[in-house]
């Protein structure tokens, strides 16, 4: 694998992760628990979709085969998607959405802080912009997670159930393969085990504040680095891609 | 939307450092941090400001419509309270 191919895969992985998460979060638009929170989560979804656009635009440019970010988003099948499986998990109740989002926001904060030091100027630039957005996302989702965990018996149980269910998808966020190895040598990619230490420390602190129990020795799902996904991704793509596939080159 | 959305807060936005905080609307929130975050998301997401105040609506003491006569009308015929009868020396320029 050449450095260029690795960089394409890397930008695709990051772009897909943001795209699918942004699409999932957008499902809450107009259905939030109350008006203000509906807007807050929609804002977060929009930030994340914006990051996806920048990353997929860069992936298309690196690939150099004349594809655009829209081609990458709308004309690939689930097995060609490299998003982390946690992003495609259903929204569930609001506690589950918040738990998933807090886990990812926390990862993103430490990940983009490292990516900002990348020797690749485009990735570094995207990361620097994202840090500010993600800092706010994490503040918002953390305060909700603590409210749910340290709230009523019902909200506590829902938050704990979500933590238990989603923890099995967190191991995958830190997996590395040939792509990472090639790009770390070039000073482009982030060393994920280092991010994992910070993420675990941060999540432990937040869960403790929320009076929630951190799961131990959990089976971890895997596969997205090879394009293997849970059953949910294909349904997301069916909805997201229906229009561009039915009306190729449609403008709106 | 249900009616258990929490108490109402008033939002004040400062456009630039040094300028006054201007009331721009209200929102629902259950605590101070949520009120501040909601204010940020509702009222400053299009670069409207650089600082925010949120105040519980019930902390605001307001005059009532019946007060209009006794509170405000006595000022109507007292133009001398406006500092418009002074000659401003040219050297001072625009005030």
Short mmCIF file of C-alpha atoms in Angstrom, two decimals:
data_model
loop_
_atom_site.label_atom_id
_atom_site.label_comp_id
_atom_site.label_asym_id
_atom_site.label_seq_id
_atom_site.Cartn_x
_atom_site.Cartn_y
_atom_site.Cartn_z
CA UNK A 1 0.00 0.00 0.00
CA UNK A 2 1.40 3.40 -0.97
CA UNK A 3 1.31 6.43 1.33
CA UNK A 4 -1.28 7.99 -0.97
CA UNK A 5 -3.55 4.94 -0.74
CA UNK A 6 -3.15 4.89 3.04
CA UNK A 7 -3.98 8.59 3.27
CA UNK A 8 -7.10 8.04 1.17
CA UNK A 9 -8.23 5.21 3.45
CA UNK A 10 -7.49 7.29 6.53
CA UNK A 11 -9.41 10.36 5.35
CA UNK A 12 -12.25 8.05 4.30
CA UNK A 13 -12.34 6.38 7.71
CA UNK A 14 -12.53 9.75 9.50
CA UNK A 15 -14.96 11.21 6.96
CA UNK A 16 -17.29 8.18 7.07
CA UNK A 17 -17.31 8.17 10.88
CA UNK A 18 -18.41 11.80 10.94
CA UNK A 19 -20.89 11.39 8.08
CA UNK A 20 -22.75 8.44 9.60
CA UNK A 21 -22.78 10.02 13.06
CA UNK A 22 -24.08 13.31 11.63
CA UNK A 23 -26.80 11.42 9.74
CA UNK A 24 -27.80 9.46 12.87
CA UNK A 25 -27.98 12.58 15.05
CA UNK A 26 -30.01 14.40 12.40
CA UNK A 27 -32.81 11.86 12.96
CA UNK A 28 -33.54 13.74 16.21
CA UNK A 29 -34.24 17.00 14.36
CA UNK A 30 -37.78 18.01 15.22
CA UNK A 31 -38.10 15.12 17.71
CA UNK A 32 -35.89 16.34 20.58
CA UNK A 33 -37.10 16.17 24.18
CA UNK A 34 -37.78 19.91 24.15
CA UNK A 35 -37.23 22.78 21.76
CA UNK A 36 -33.92 24.06 23.15
CA UNK A 37 -32.31 20.61 23.31
CA UNK A 38 -33.65 19.78 19.84
CA UNK A 39 -31.71 22.76 18.50
CA UNK A 40 -28.62 21.98 20.53
CA UNK A 41 -28.33 18.44 19.17
CA UNK A 42 -29.13 19.56 15.63
CA UNK A 43 -26.29 22.09 15.93
CA UNK A 44 -23.96 19.31 16.96
CA UNK A 45 -25.14 17.16 14.03
CA UNK A 46 -24.46 20.04 11.66
CA UNK A 47 -20.92 20.57 13.00
CA UNK A 48 -20.19 16.88 12.54
CA UNK A 49 -21.64 16.74 9.02
CA UNK A 50 -19.50 19.78 8.18
CA UNK A 51 -16.38 17.96 9.35
CA UNK A 52 -17.44 14.95 7.26
CA UNK A 53 -17.71 17.15 4.17
CA UNK A 54 -14.17 18.54 4.64
CA UNK A 55 -12.71 15.07 5.22
CA UNK A 56 -14.48 13.38 2.29
CA UNK A 57 -13.56 16.30 0.04
CA UNK A 58 -9.94 15.70 1.02
CA UNK A 59 -10.27 11.94 0.54
CA UNK A 60 -11.57 12.48 -3.00
CA UNK A 61 -8.73 14.87 -3.72
CA UNK A 62 -6.09 12.46 -2.40
CA UNK A 63 -7.57 9.60 -4.40
CA UNK A 64 -7.22 11.71 -7.55
CA UNK A 65 -9.71 9.77 -9.67
CA UNK A 66 -12.09 12.64 -10.28
CA UNK A 67 -14.62 11.61 -7.63
CA UNK A 68 -16.22 14.27 -5.41
CA UNK A 69 -17.24 14.13 -1.74
CA UNK A 70 -20.82 13.57 -2.92
CA UNK A 71 -19.75 10.55 -5.00
CA UNK A 72 -18.05 9.11 -1.93
CA UNK A 73 -21.03 9.77 0.33
CA UNK A 74 -23.83 8.69 -1.98
CA UNK A 75 -22.43 6.10 -4.33
CA UNK A 76 -20.69 3.59 -2.07
CA UNK A 77 -22.24 0.51 -0.45
CA UNK A 78 -22.04 -0.45 3.21
CA UNK A 79 -19.05 -2.77 2.74
CA UNK A 80 -17.10 0.16 1.32
CA UNK A 81 -17.82 2.34 4.36
CA UNK A 82 -15.15 2.61 7.04
CA UNK A 83 -17.08 4.41 9.81
CA UNK A 84 -16.73 3.11 13.35
CA UNK A 85 -19.63 0.81 14.24
CA UNK A 86 -20.55 2.90 17.29
CA UNK A 87 -21.68 5.74 14.99
CA UNK A 88 -24.28 3.58 13.22
CA UNK A 89 -25.92 2.28 16.41
CA UNK A 90 -29.58 3.33 16.69
CA UNK A 91 -30.36 6.48 18.68
CA UNK A 92 -32.54 4.60 21.19
CA UNK A 93 -33.84 6.82 23.99
CA UNK A 94 -32.24 10.17 24.72
CA UNK A 95 -29.93 8.66 27.34
CA UNK A 96 -28.50 6.28 24.74
CA UNK A 97 -27.95 9.07 22.21
CA UNK A 98 -26.21 11.16 24.88
CA UNK A 99 -24.03 8.29 26.11
CA UNK A 100 -22.94 7.42 22.55
CA UNK A 101 -22.26 11.07 21.80
CA UNK A 102 -20.29 11.67 25.01
CA UNK A 103 -18.12 8.61 24.28
CA UNK A 104 -17.39 9.88 20.76
CA UNK A 105 -16.96 13.54 21.77
CA UNK A 106 -14.40 12.48 24.36
CA UNK A 107 -12.55 10.39 21.77
CA UNK A 108 -12.71 13.24 19.24
CA UNK A 109 -11.31 15.80 21.68
CA UNK A 110 -8.14 13.80 22.33
CA UNK A 111 -7.93 12.48 18.77
CA UNK A 112 -8.19 15.87 17.04
CA UNK A 113 -5.80 17.41 19.58
CA UNK A 114 -3.21 14.90 18.32
CA UNK A 115 -4.25 15.15 14.65
CA UNK A 116 -3.75 18.93 14.85
CA UNK A 117 -0.01 18.15 15.11
CA UNK A 118 -0.10 16.06 11.91
CA UNK A 119 2.44 16.81 9.20
CA UNK A 120 -0.44 16.71 6.71
CA UNK A 121 -1.56 20.35 6.57
CA UNK A 122 -5.14 19.63 5.48
CA UNK A 123 -5.79 17.08 8.23
CA UNK A 124 -4.11 19.35 10.75
CA UNK A 125 -6.29 22.28 9.64
CA UNK A 126 -9.52 20.26 9.84
CA UNK A 127 -8.48 19.01 13.28
CA UNK A 128 -7.75 22.50 14.60
CA UNK A 129 -11.20 23.69 13.56
CA UNK A 130 -12.84 20.59 15.03
CA UNK A 131 -11.20 20.93 18.45
CA UNK A 132 -13.25 24.04 19.25
CA UNK A 133 -16.48 22.42 18.11
CA UNK A 134 -15.82 19.16 19.90
CA UNK A 135 -14.87 20.94 23.14
CA UNK A 136 -18.37 22.39 23.20
CA UNK A 137 -20.05 19.10 22.18
CA UNK A 138 -18.30 17.31 25.03
CA UNK A 139 -19.31 19.99 27.53
CA UNK A 140 -22.93 19.67 26.42
CA UNK A 141 -23.13 15.87 26.35
CA UNK A 142 -21.13 15.48 29.57
CA UNK A 143 -23.51 17.74 31.49
CA UNK A 144 -26.47 15.68 30.22
CA UNK A 145 -24.74 12.39 31.02
CA UNK A 146 -24.14 13.54 34.61
CA UNK A 147 -27.73 14.80 34.86
CA UNK A 148 -29.09 11.44 33.68
CA UNK A 149 -26.75 9.29 35.75
CA UNK A 150 -27.12 11.34 38.91
CA UNK A 151 -30.79 12.11 38.25
CA UNK A 152 -33.85 9.95 38.91
CA UNK A 153 -33.84 6.18 39.26
CA UNK A 154 -35.33 5.90 35.77
CA UNK A 155 -32.79 8.21 34.11
CA UNK A 156 -29.92 6.50 35.97
CA UNK A 157 -31.04 3.04 34.81
CA UNK A 158 -31.44 4.20 31.22
CA UNK A 159 -28.00 5.79 31.21
CA UNK A 160 -26.38 2.69 32.76
CA UNK A 161 -28.12 0.40 30.23
CA UNK A 162 -26.80 2.59 27.41
CA UNK A 163 -23.26 2.57 28.82
CA UNK A 164 -23.37 -1.23 29.10
CA UNK A 165 -24.70 -1.66 25.55
CA UNK A 166 -22.38 0.83 23.86
CA UNK A 167 -19.16 0.01 25.69
CA UNK A 168 -18.71 -3.04 23.45
CA UNK A 169 -18.33 -0.69 20.46
CA UNK A 170 -15.64 1.52 22.00
CA UNK A 171 -12.71 -0.88 21.53
CA UNK A 172 -12.91 -0.49 17.77
CA UNK A 173 -12.26 3.25 17.89
CA UNK A 174 -8.67 2.52 18.93
CA UNK A 175 -7.85 -0.26 16.46
CA UNK A 176 -4.96 0.33 14.10
CA UNK A 177 -4.01 -1.43 10.86
CA UNK A 178 -1.56 -1.10 7.98
CA UNK A 179 -2.99 2.33 7.13
CA UNK A 180 -2.08 3.69 10.56
CA UNK A 181 1.35 2.07 10.52
CA UNK A 182 2.28 3.67 7.18
CA UNK A 183 0.97 7.11 8.15
CA UNK A 184 2.41 7.16 11.67
CA UNK A 185 5.86 6.63 10.10
CA UNK A 186 5.22 9.74 7.99
CA UNK A 187 4.07 11.78 11.01
CA UNK A 188 0.55 12.04 9.56
CA UNK A 189 -1.67 9.71 11.61
CA UNK A 190 -2.46 9.61 15.32
CA UNK A 191 -1.11 6.91 17.63
CA UNK A 192 -4.39 5.55 19.00
CA UNK A 193 -3.20 3.63 22.09
CA UNK A 194 -2.01 7.00 23.49
CA UNK A 195 -5.48 8.47 22.85
CA UNK A 196 -7.04 5.43 24.51
CA UNK A 197 -5.29 6.08 27.83
CA UNK A 198 -6.60 9.66 27.95
CA UNK A 199 -10.07 8.60 26.80
CA UNK A 200 -10.36 5.90 29.49
CA UNK A 201 -9.22 8.28 32.23
CA UNK A 202 -11.67 10.97 31.10
CA UNK A 203 -14.61 8.55 30.72
CA UNK A 204 -13.90 7.01 34.14
CA UNK A 205 -14.02 10.46 35.75
CA UNK A 206 -17.27 11.39 33.98
CA UNK A 207 -18.96 8.07 34.77
CA UNK A 208 -17.96 8.41 38.41
CA UNK A 209 -19.44 11.92 38.57
CA UNK A 210 -22.59 10.50 36.96
CA UNK A 211 -22.66 7.69 39.58
CA UNK A 212 -22.50 5.16 36.72
CA UNK A 213 -20.45 1.97 36.64
CA UNK A 214 -17.73 1.56 34.02
CA UNK A 215 -18.03 -1.87 32.40
CA UNK A 216 -14.98 -4.13 32.76
CA UNK A 217 -13.72 -6.98 30.58
CA UNK A 218 -16.37 -6.50 27.92
CA UNK A 219 -16.44 -8.34 24.60
CA UNK A 220 -15.53 -5.80 21.91
CA UNK A 221 -17.11 -5.74 18.47
CA UNK A 222 -14.77 -5.25 15.55
CA UNK A 223 -14.77 -5.05 11.77
CA UNK A 224 -15.32 -1.50 10.49
CA UNK A 225 -11.68 -1.03 9.51
CA UNK A 226 -12.38 -3.81 6.93
CA UNK A 227 -15.80 -2.47 5.98
CA UNK A 228 -17.71 -4.92 8.16
CA UNK A 229 -20.71 -3.36 9.87
CA UNK A 230 -23.72 -4.06 12.03
CA UNK A 231 -27.07 -4.48 10.29
CA UNK A 232 -27.94 -0.83 10.92
CA UNK A 233 -25.58 0.83 8.45
CA UNK A 234 -27.31 -0.41 5.29
CA UNK A 235 -30.61 1.09 6.45
CA UNK A 236 -28.95 4.47 7.12
CA UNK A 237 -27.40 4.42 3.64
CA UNK A 238 -30.70 3.39 2.02
CA UNK A 239 -32.34 6.49 3.44
CA UNK A 240 -29.39 8.83 2.91
CA UNK A 241 -28.62 7.70 -0.63
CA UNK A 242 -32.12 7.13 -2.03
CA UNK A 243 -32.46 10.49 -3.74
CA UNK A 244 -29.02 10.81 -5.38
CA UNK A 245 -29.24 7.20 -6.57
CA UNK A 246 -32.74 7.62 -7.98
CA UNK A 247 -31.95 10.95 -9.61
CA UNK A 248 -28.24 10.94 -10.45
CA UNK A 249 -26.74 14.43 -10.61
CA UNK A 250 -29.87 15.96 -9.10
CA UNK A 251 -29.34 19.53 -7.87
CA UNK A 252 -31.11 21.04 -4.87
CA UNK B 1 -44.03 19.94 23.41
CA UNK B 2 -45.03 19.21 26.99
CA UNK B 3 -45.17 21.90 29.66
CA UNK B 4 -42.45 20.36 31.86
CA UNK B 5 -39.64 22.08 30.01
CA UNK B 6 -38.24 23.79 33.08
CA UNK B 7 -38.26 27.39 34.24
CA UNK B 8 -37.89 30.33 31.86
CA UNK B 9 -34.66 32.33 31.60
CA UNK B 10 -33.98 35.67 29.93
CA UNK B 11 -30.98 35.92 27.62
CA UNK B 12 -28.72 38.94 27.15
CA UNK B 13 -26.08 39.01 24.43
CA UNK B 14 -23.05 41.25 24.19
CA UNK B 15 -22.11 41.86 20.59
CA UNK B 16 -18.58 43.10 21.19
CA UNK B 17 -16.42 43.51 24.26
CA UNK B 18 -17.23 46.81 26.02
CA UNK B 19 -20.75 47.10 24.60
CA UNK B 20 -23.87 46.68 26.74
CA UNK B 21 -25.60 43.32 27.07
CA UNK B 22 -28.84 43.48 25.11
CA UNK B 23 -31.91 41.39 25.85
CA UNK B 24 -32.59 39.12 22.90
CA UNK B 25 -35.16 36.58 24.09
CA UNK B 26 -35.94 33.80 26.51
CA UNK B 27 -35.59 30.03 26.81
CA UNK B 28 -36.34 27.00 28.99
CA UNK B 29 -33.70 25.25 31.09
CA UNK B 30 -33.51 23.27 34.32
CA UNK B 31 -30.25 24.73 35.67
CA UNK B 32 -27.67 27.48 35.12
CA UNK B 33 -25.31 25.44 32.95
CA UNK B 34 -28.16 24.22 30.74
CA UNK B 35 -29.47 27.78 30.46
CA UNK B 36 -26.08 29.04 29.35
CA UNK B 37 -25.63 26.23 26.81
CA UNK B 38 -29.14 26.68 25.43
CA UNK B 39 -28.56 30.43 25.13
CA UNK B 40 -25.38 29.74 23.18
CA UNK B 41 -27.19 27.37 20.82
CA UNK B 42 -30.34 29.46 20.36
CA UNK B 43 -28.97 32.99 20.19
CA UNK B 44 -25.29 33.02 19.18
CA UNK B 45 -24.89 30.30 16.56
CA UNK B 46 -24.76 32.89 13.78
CA UNK B 47 -21.95 34.92 15.36
CA UNK B 48 -24.28 37.30 17.18
CA UNK B 49 -22.08 37.83 20.19
CA UNK B 50 -18.99 37.33 22.31
CA UNK B 51 -20.53 37.06 25.78
CA UNK B 52 -23.81 35.91 27.34
CA UNK B 53 -25.86 36.51 30.46
CA UNK B 54 -28.75 34.28 31.46
CA UNK B 55 -31.07 35.39 34.24
CA UNK B 56 -33.99 33.47 35.75
CA UNK B 57 -37.10 35.31 34.54
CA UNK B 58 -38.57 35.29 38.03
CA UNK B 59 -35.53 37.26 39.28
CA UNK B 60 -36.55 40.20 37.13
CA UNK B 61 -38.66 42.88 38.79
CA UNK B 62 -40.85 44.53 36.17
CA UNK B 63 -43.10 47.57 36.12
CA UNK B 64 -46.71 46.89 35.25
CA UNK B 65 -48.86 48.48 32.52
CA UNK B 66 -50.86 50.37 35.17
CA UNK B 67 -47.66 52.18 36.16
CA UNK B 68 -47.35 53.96 32.79
CA UNK B 69 -49.06 57.15 33.96
CA UNK B 70 -47.26 57.65 37.25
CA UNK B 71 -43.90 56.27 36.13
CA UNK B 72 -43.34 57.71 32.69
CA UNK B 73 -45.72 60.51 31.74
CA UNK B 74 -44.37 63.13 34.19
CA UNK B 75 -41.20 63.16 32.04
CA UNK B 76 -43.08 64.19 28.91
CA UNK B 77 -43.12 67.98 29.56
CA UNK B 78 -39.65 68.34 31.04
CA UNK B 79 -37.48 68.85 28.03
CA UNK B 80 -34.94 70.67 30.19
CA UNK B 81 -33.86 67.29 31.51
CA UNK B 82 -32.26 66.65 28.15
CA UNK B 83 -28.82 68.23 27.93
CA UNK B 84 -29.68 69.94 24.64
CA UNK B 85 -29.47 73.54 25.86
CA UNK B 86 -25.68 73.67 26.07
CA UNK B 87 -23.41 75.05 23.39
CA UNK B 88 -20.71 72.45 22.79
CA UNK B 89 -17.33 74.07 22.06
CA UNK B 90 -16.08 73.17 18.58
CA UNK B 91 -12.88 71.76 20.03
CA UNK B 92 -14.78 68.92 21.67
CA UNK B 93 -16.11 67.72 18.36
CA UNK B 94 -18.76 65.01 18.16
CA UNK B 95 -20.17 63.75 21.43
#
